[in-house]
Coordinates of C-alpha atoms in Angstrom, one line a residue:
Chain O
X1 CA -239.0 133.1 66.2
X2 CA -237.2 133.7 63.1
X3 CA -238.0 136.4 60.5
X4 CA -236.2 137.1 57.5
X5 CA -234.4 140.2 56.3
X6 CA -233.4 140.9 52.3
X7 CA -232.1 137.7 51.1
X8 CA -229.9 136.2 54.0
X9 CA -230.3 132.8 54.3
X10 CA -231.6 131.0 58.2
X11 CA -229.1 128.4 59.1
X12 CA -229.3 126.9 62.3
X13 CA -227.4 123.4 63.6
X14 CA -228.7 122.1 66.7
X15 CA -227.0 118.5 68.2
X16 CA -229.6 117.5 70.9
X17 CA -228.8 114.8 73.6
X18 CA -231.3 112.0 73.0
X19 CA -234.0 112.0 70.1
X20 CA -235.4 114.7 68.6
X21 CA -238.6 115.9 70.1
X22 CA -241.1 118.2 67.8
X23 CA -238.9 120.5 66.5
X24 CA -237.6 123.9 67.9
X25 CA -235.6 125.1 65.3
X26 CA -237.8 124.9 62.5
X27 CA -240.5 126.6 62.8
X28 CA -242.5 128.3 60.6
X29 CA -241.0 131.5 59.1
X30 CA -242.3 135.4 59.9
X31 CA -241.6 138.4 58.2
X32 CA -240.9 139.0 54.4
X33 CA -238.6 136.4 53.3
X34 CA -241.7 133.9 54.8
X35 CA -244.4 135.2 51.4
X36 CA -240.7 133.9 49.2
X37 CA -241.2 130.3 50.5
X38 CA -242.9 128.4 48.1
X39 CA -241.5 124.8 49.6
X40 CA -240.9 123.5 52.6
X41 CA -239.5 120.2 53.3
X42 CA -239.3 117.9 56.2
X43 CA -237.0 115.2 56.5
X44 CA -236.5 112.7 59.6
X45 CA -234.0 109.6 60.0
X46 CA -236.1 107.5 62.3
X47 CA -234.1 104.5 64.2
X48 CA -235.4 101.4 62.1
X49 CA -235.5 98.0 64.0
X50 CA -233.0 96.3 62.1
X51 CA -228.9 96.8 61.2
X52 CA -228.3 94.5 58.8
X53 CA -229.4 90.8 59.8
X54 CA -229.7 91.7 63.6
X55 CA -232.8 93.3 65.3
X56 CA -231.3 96.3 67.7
X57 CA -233.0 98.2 70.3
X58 CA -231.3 101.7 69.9
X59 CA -228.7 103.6 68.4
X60 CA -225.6 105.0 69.9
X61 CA -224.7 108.8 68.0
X62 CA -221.2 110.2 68.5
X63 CA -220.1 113.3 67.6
X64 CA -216.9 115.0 67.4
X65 CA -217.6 118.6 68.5
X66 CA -217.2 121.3 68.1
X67 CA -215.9 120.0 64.6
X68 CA -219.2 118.1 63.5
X69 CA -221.3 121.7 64.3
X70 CA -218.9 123.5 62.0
X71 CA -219.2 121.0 59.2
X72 CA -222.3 120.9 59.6
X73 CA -222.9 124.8 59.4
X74 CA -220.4 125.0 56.7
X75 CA -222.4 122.2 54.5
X76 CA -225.4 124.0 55.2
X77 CA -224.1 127.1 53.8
X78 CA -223.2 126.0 50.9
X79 CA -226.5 124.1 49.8
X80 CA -227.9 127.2 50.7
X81 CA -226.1 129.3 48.7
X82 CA -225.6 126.7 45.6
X83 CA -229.7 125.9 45.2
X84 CA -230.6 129.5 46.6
X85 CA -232.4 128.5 49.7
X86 CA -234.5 130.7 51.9
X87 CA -234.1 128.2 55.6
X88 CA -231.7 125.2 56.7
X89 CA -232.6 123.8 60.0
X90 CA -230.6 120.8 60.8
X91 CA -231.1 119.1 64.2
X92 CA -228.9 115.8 65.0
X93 CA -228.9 113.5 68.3
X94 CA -225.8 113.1 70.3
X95 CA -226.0 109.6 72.4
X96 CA -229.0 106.4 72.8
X97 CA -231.8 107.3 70.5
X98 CA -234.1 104.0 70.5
X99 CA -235.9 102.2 67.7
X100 CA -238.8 104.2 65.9
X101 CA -237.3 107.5 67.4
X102 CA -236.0 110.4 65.5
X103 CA -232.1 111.2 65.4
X104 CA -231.6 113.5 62.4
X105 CA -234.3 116.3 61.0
X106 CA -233.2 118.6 58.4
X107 CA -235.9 121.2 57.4
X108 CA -235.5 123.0 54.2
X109 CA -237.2 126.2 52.7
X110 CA -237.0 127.6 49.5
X111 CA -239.2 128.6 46.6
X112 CA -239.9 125.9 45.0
X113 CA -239.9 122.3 45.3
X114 CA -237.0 121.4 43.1
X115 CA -234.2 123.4 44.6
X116 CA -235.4 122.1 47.8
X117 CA -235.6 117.9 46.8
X118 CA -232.2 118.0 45.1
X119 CA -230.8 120.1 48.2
X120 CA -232.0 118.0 50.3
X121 CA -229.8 114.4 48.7
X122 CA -227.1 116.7 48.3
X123 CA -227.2 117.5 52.4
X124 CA -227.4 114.4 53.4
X125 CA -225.0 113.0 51.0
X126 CA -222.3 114.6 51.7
X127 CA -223.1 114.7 55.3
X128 CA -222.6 111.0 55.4
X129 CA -218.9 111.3 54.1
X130 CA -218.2 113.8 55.4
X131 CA -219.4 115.0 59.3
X132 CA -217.6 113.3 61.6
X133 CA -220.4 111.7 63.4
X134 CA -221.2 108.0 64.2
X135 CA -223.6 105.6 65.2
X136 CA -223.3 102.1 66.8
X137 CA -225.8 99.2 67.3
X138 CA -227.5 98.5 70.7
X139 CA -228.6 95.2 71.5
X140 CA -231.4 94.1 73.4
X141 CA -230.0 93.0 76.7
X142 CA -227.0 94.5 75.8
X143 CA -224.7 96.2 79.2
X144 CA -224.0 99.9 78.2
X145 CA -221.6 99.6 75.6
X146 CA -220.8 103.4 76.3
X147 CA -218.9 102.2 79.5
X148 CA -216.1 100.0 78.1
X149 CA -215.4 102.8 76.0
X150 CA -214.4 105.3 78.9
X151 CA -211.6 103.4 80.4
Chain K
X1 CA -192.0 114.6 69.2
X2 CA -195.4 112.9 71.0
X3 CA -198.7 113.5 69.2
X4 CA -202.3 112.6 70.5
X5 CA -204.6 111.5 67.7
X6 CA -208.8 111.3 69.3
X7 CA -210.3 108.1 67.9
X8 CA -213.8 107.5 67.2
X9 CA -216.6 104.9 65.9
X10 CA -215.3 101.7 65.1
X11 CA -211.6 102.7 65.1
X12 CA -211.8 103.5 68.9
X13 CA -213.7 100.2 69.4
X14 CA -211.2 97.9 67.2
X15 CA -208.4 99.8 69.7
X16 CA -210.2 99.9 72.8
X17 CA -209.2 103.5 73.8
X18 CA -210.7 106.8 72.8
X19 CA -207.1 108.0 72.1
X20 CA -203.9 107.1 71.1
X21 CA -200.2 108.3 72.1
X22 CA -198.1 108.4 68.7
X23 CA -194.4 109.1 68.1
X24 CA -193.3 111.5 65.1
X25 CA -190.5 113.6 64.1
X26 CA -190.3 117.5 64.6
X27 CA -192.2 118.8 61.8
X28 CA -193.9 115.6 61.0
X29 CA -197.0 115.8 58.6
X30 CA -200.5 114.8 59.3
X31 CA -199.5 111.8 57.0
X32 CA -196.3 111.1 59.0
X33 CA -199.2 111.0 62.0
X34 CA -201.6 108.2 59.9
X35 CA -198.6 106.4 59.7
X36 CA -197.3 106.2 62.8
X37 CA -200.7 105.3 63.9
X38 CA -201.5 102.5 61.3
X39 CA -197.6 101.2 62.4
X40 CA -198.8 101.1 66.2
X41 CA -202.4 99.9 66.1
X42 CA -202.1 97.1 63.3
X43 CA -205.6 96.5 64.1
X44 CA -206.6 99.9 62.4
X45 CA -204.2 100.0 59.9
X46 CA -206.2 99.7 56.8
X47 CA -208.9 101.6 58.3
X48 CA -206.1 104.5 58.6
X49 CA -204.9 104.0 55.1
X50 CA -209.3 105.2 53.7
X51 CA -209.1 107.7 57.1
X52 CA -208.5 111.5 57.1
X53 CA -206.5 112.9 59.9
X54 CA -208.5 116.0 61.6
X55 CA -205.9 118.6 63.3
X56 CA -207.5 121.5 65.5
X57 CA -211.2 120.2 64.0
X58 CA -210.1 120.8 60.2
X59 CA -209.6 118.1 57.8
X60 CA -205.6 118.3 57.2
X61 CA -203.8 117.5 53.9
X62 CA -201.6 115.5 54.2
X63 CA -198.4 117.3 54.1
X64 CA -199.7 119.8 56.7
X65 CA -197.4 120.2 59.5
X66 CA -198.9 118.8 62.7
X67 CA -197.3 120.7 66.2
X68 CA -197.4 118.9 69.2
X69 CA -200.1 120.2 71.1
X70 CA -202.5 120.4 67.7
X71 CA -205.5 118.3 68.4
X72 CA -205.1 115.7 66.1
X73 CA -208.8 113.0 65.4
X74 CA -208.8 110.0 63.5
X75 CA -211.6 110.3 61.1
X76 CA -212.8 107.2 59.6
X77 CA -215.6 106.3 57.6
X78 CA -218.7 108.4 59.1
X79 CA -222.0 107.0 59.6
X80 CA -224.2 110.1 60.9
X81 CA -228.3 110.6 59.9
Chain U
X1 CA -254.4 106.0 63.8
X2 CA -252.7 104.1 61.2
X3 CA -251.3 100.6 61.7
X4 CA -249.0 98.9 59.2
X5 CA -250.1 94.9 58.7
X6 CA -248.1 93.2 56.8
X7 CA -246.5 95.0 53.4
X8 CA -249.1 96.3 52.6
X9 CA -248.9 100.4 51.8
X10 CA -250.9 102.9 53.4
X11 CA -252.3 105.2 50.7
X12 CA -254.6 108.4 51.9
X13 CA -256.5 110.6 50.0
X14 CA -257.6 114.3 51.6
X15 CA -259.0 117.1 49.4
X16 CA -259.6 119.5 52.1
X17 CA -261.9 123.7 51.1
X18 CA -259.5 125.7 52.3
X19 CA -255.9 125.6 53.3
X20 CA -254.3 122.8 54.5
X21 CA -253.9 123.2 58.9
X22 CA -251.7 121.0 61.4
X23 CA -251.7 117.4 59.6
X24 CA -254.2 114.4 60.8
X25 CA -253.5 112.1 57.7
X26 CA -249.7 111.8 58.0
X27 CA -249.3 110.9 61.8
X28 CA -246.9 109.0 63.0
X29 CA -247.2 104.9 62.4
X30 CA -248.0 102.4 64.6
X31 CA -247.8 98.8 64.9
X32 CA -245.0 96.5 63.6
X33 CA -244.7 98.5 60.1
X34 CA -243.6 101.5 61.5
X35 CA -240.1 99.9 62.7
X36 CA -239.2 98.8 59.0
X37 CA -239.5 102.8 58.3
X38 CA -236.3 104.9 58.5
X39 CA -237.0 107.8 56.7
X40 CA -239.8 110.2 57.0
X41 CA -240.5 113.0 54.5
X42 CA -242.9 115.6 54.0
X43 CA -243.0 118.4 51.9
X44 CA -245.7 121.3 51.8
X45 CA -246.5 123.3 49.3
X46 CA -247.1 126.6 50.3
X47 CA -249.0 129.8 48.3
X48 CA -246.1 132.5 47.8
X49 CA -246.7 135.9 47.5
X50 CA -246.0 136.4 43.7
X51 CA -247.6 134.9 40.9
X52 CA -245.4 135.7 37.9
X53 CA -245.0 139.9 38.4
X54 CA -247.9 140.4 40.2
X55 CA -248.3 140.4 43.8
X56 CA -251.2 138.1 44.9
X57 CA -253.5 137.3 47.6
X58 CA -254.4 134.1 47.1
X59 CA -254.9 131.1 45.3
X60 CA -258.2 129.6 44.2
X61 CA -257.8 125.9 44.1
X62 CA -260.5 123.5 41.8
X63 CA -260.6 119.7 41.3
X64 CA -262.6 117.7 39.0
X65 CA -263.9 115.4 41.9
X66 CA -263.9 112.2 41.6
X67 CA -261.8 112.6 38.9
X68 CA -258.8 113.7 41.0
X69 CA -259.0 111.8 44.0
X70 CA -259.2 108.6 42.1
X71 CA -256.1 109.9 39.9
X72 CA -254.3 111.0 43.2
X73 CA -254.9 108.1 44.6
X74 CA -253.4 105.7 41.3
X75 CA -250.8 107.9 41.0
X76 CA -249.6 107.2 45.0
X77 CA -250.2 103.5 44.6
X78 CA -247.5 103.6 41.9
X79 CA -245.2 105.3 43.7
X80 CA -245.9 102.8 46.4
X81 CA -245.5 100.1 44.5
X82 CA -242.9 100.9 42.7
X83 CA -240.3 102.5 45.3
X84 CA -241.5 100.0 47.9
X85 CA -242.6 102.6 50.4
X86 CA -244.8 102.0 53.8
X87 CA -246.9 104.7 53.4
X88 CA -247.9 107.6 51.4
X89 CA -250.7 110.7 52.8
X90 CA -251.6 113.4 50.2
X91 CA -253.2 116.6 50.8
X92 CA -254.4 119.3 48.7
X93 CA -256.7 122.1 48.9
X94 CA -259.9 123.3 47.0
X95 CA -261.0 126.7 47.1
X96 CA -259.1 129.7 48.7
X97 CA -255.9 129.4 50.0
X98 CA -254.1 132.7 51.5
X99 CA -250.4 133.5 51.1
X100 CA -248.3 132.0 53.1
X101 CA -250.6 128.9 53.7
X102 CA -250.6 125.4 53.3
X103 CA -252.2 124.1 50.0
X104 CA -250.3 120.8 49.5
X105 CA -248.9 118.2 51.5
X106 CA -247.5 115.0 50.3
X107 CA -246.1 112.6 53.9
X108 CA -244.1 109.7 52.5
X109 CA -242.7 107.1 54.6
X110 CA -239.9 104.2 53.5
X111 CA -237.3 102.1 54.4
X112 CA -234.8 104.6 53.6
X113 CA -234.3 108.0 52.3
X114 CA -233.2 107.3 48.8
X115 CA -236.6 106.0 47.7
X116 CA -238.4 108.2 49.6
X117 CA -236.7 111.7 47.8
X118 CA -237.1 110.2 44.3
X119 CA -240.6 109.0 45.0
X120 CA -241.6 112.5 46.1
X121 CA -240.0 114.2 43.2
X122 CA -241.9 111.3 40.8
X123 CA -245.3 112.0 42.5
X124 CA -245.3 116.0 42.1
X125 CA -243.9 116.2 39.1
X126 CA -246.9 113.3 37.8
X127 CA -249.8 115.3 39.3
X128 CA -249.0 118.4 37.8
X129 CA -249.2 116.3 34.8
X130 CA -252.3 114.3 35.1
X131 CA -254.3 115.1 38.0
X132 CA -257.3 117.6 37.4
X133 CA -256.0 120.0 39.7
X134 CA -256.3 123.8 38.6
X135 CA -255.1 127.2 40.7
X136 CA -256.3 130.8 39.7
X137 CA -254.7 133.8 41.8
X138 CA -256.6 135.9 43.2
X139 CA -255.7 139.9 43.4
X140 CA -255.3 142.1 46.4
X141 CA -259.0 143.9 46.0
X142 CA -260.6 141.4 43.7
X143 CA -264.2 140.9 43.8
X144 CA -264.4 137.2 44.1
X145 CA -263.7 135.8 40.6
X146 CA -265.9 132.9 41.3
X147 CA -268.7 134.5 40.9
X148 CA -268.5 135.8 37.7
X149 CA -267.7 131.8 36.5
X150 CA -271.2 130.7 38.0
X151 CA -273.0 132.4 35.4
Chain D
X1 CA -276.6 113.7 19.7
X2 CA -275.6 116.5 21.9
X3 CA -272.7 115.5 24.7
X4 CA -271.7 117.9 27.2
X5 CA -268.4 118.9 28.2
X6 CA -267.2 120.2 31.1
X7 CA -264.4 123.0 31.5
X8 CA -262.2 123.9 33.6
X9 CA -259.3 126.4 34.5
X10 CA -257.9 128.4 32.0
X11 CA -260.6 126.9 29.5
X12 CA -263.5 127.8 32.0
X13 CA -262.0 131.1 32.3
X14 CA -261.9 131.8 28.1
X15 CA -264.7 130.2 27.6
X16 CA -266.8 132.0 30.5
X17 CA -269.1 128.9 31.1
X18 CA -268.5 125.9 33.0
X19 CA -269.5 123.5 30.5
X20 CA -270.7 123.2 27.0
X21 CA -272.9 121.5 25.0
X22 CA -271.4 120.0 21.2
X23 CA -273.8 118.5 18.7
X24 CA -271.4 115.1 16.9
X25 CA -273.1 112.0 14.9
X26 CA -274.2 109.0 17.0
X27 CA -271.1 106.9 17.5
X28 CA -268.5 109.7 17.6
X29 CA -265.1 109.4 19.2
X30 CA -263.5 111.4 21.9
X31 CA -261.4 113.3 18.7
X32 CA -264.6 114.0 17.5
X33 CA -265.8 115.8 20.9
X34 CA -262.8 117.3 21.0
X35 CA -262.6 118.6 17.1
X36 CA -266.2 119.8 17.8
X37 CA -265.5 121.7 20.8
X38 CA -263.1 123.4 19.2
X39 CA -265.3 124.5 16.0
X40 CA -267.6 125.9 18.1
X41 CA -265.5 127.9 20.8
X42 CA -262.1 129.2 18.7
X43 CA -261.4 131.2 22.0
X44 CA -260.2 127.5 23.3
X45 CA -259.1 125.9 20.3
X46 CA -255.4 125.9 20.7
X47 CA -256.2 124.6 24.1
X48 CA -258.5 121.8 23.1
X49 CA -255.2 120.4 20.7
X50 CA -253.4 120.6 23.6
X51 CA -256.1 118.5 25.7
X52 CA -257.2 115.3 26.7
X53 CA -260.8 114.6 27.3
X54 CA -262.0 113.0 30.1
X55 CA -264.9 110.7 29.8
X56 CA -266.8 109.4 33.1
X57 CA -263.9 110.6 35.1
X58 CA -261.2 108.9 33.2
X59 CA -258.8 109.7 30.2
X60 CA -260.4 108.7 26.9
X61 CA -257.9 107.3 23.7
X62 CA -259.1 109.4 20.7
X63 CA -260.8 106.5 19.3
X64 CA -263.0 105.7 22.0
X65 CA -266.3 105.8 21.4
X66 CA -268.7 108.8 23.4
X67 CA -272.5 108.0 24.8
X68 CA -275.2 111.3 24.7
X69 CA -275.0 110.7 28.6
X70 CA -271.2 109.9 29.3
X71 CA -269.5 112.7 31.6
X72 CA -267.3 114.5 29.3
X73 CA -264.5 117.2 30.8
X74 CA -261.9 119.2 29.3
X75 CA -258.8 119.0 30.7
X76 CA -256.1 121.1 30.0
X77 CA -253.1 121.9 31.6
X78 CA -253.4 121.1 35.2
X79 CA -252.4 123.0 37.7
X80 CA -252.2 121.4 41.0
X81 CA -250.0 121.5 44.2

């Protein structure tokens, strides 16, 4: 449950083993920051069928921890701060997330819908230069690649 | 002095190991680090030369000083979302 | 349930009396559509507390039906069309709509999430242009100002 | 011929009715709706030069040409989302 007090903005980062299920961390706000939210906005990065010319069966998602949660926080923060935000929720998948599965939600809430679209690119822009996190192709048929890694 | 630099994503692929051993002077820099690394894995080198180096789970610059038991990650290009 | 033949976009249409609950139109798709789509965004719109100074109750929501579903409806087949998304589900209210509910909900569904940011900017920004679409607050204590238009 | 118009919003509000009924010569145009509408309700007039009219549920040019029995609505500025 999350309620809001004076003008503090929610952040909270969650890396999840797997997919992403329905989500925990974003749920609707309480309290009296929730009557300031005027937009909220939902974006998931769903595991498409194809990488580049080859048709895969999952994705692998490395992180680098703890340094990918403190980005992440950190890049969170600022959005927040810069467009004025009211809630960042960002939820990320560590490890096989298969094809038409969700690996990356990022849930924004602010007043009003434009603060909250161009917040939204600006997230996930940056995010993808900077947040050391990576995926890799899964074949169909494909031994773990995960294994050969661990020697 | 002996440094150990994480690798990750297709750098740790292209090497085959999730770390690699380097050798740099005392008071070596994170870019004396990149270097040594592009110099012993050939195979990464130009991937080194676009990387960042990562020491304690901060991006470094480049003349930061790097101590031996720093925790030092190769960070190339990303690919999260 | 919503499957994806061919290219072809999915396009729905819901004006809903009252506020907007958990969505049916924007479930998740099936079939072989849904593995060409890698991002999935949604944004609500949501009645805040304020209207200008004054603190409000809720807002009264009227379309000039068919007028706006037809316009709603042109409006997402452009967006389609012209970002190339898989599918696109808009929701709006008529009538009241409490603080702190859902009056607008706009699901959009693409390849990837560049087209599917700008498209959603394009689309809101177009209906509260064109689409016969007004909102009236209503005051804390009001006698229902419906009434008084029915003369 | 008389032509009804319908009104909504802000214009419904001013106007306190939810339509209203111009008198314009056979073979007006949408202007002409519109230029009559405002002569007979100046409450809305700055509104109406701000307006489009709507006839049979779609956006009329200026020129086009009204029926006594064509749907006719004011629209103003919208409001929606």
């Amino acid at each position: 449950m999350n309620t809001v007090a004076n003008d503090t903005p929610i952040i909270t980062i969650t890396l999840i083993d797997g997919p992403l299920g329905v989500s925990c961390a974003a749920l609707p706000l309480l309290g009296d920051g929730a009557c300031t939210v005027g937009a909220a906005l939902k974006f998931e990065g769903i595991v498409r069928a194809q990488e580049g010319e080859r048709v895969i069966a999952a994705l692998n998602y490395e992180a680098y921890r703890p340094m990918a949660d403190r980005l992440l926080e950190q890049l969170a923060r600022e959005v927040c701060i810069k467009h004025g935000l009211v809630r960042v929720a960002v939820e990320h998948s560590v490890g096989r997330v298969a094809v038409g599965e969700c690996s990356f939600r990022l849930t924004i809430d602010s007043a009003h819908r434009v603060e909250a679209l161009l917040a939204m690119g600006e997230f996930i822009d940056r995010m993808k230069i900077d947040v050391p996190l990576w995926k890799r192709p899964v074949f169909h048929n494909d031994v773990d690649e995960r294994a050969s890694h661990e020697r | 002095m002996k440094v150990k630099v994480l690798l990750f994503g297709p750098e740790r692929d292209a090497v085959g190991a999730s770390s690699v051993v380097v050798e740099v002077a005392h008071g070596a820099s994170a870019a004396d680090v990149l270097g040594a690394l592009a110099s012993q894995c050939p195979s990464i080198a130009n991937a080194v030369r676009a990387a960042r180096l990562a020491v304690n789970g901060e991006f470094a610059q480049r003349d930061r000083r790097v101590l031996e038991n720093d925790e030092c990650a190769l960070i190339g290009l990303v690919s999260g979302g």
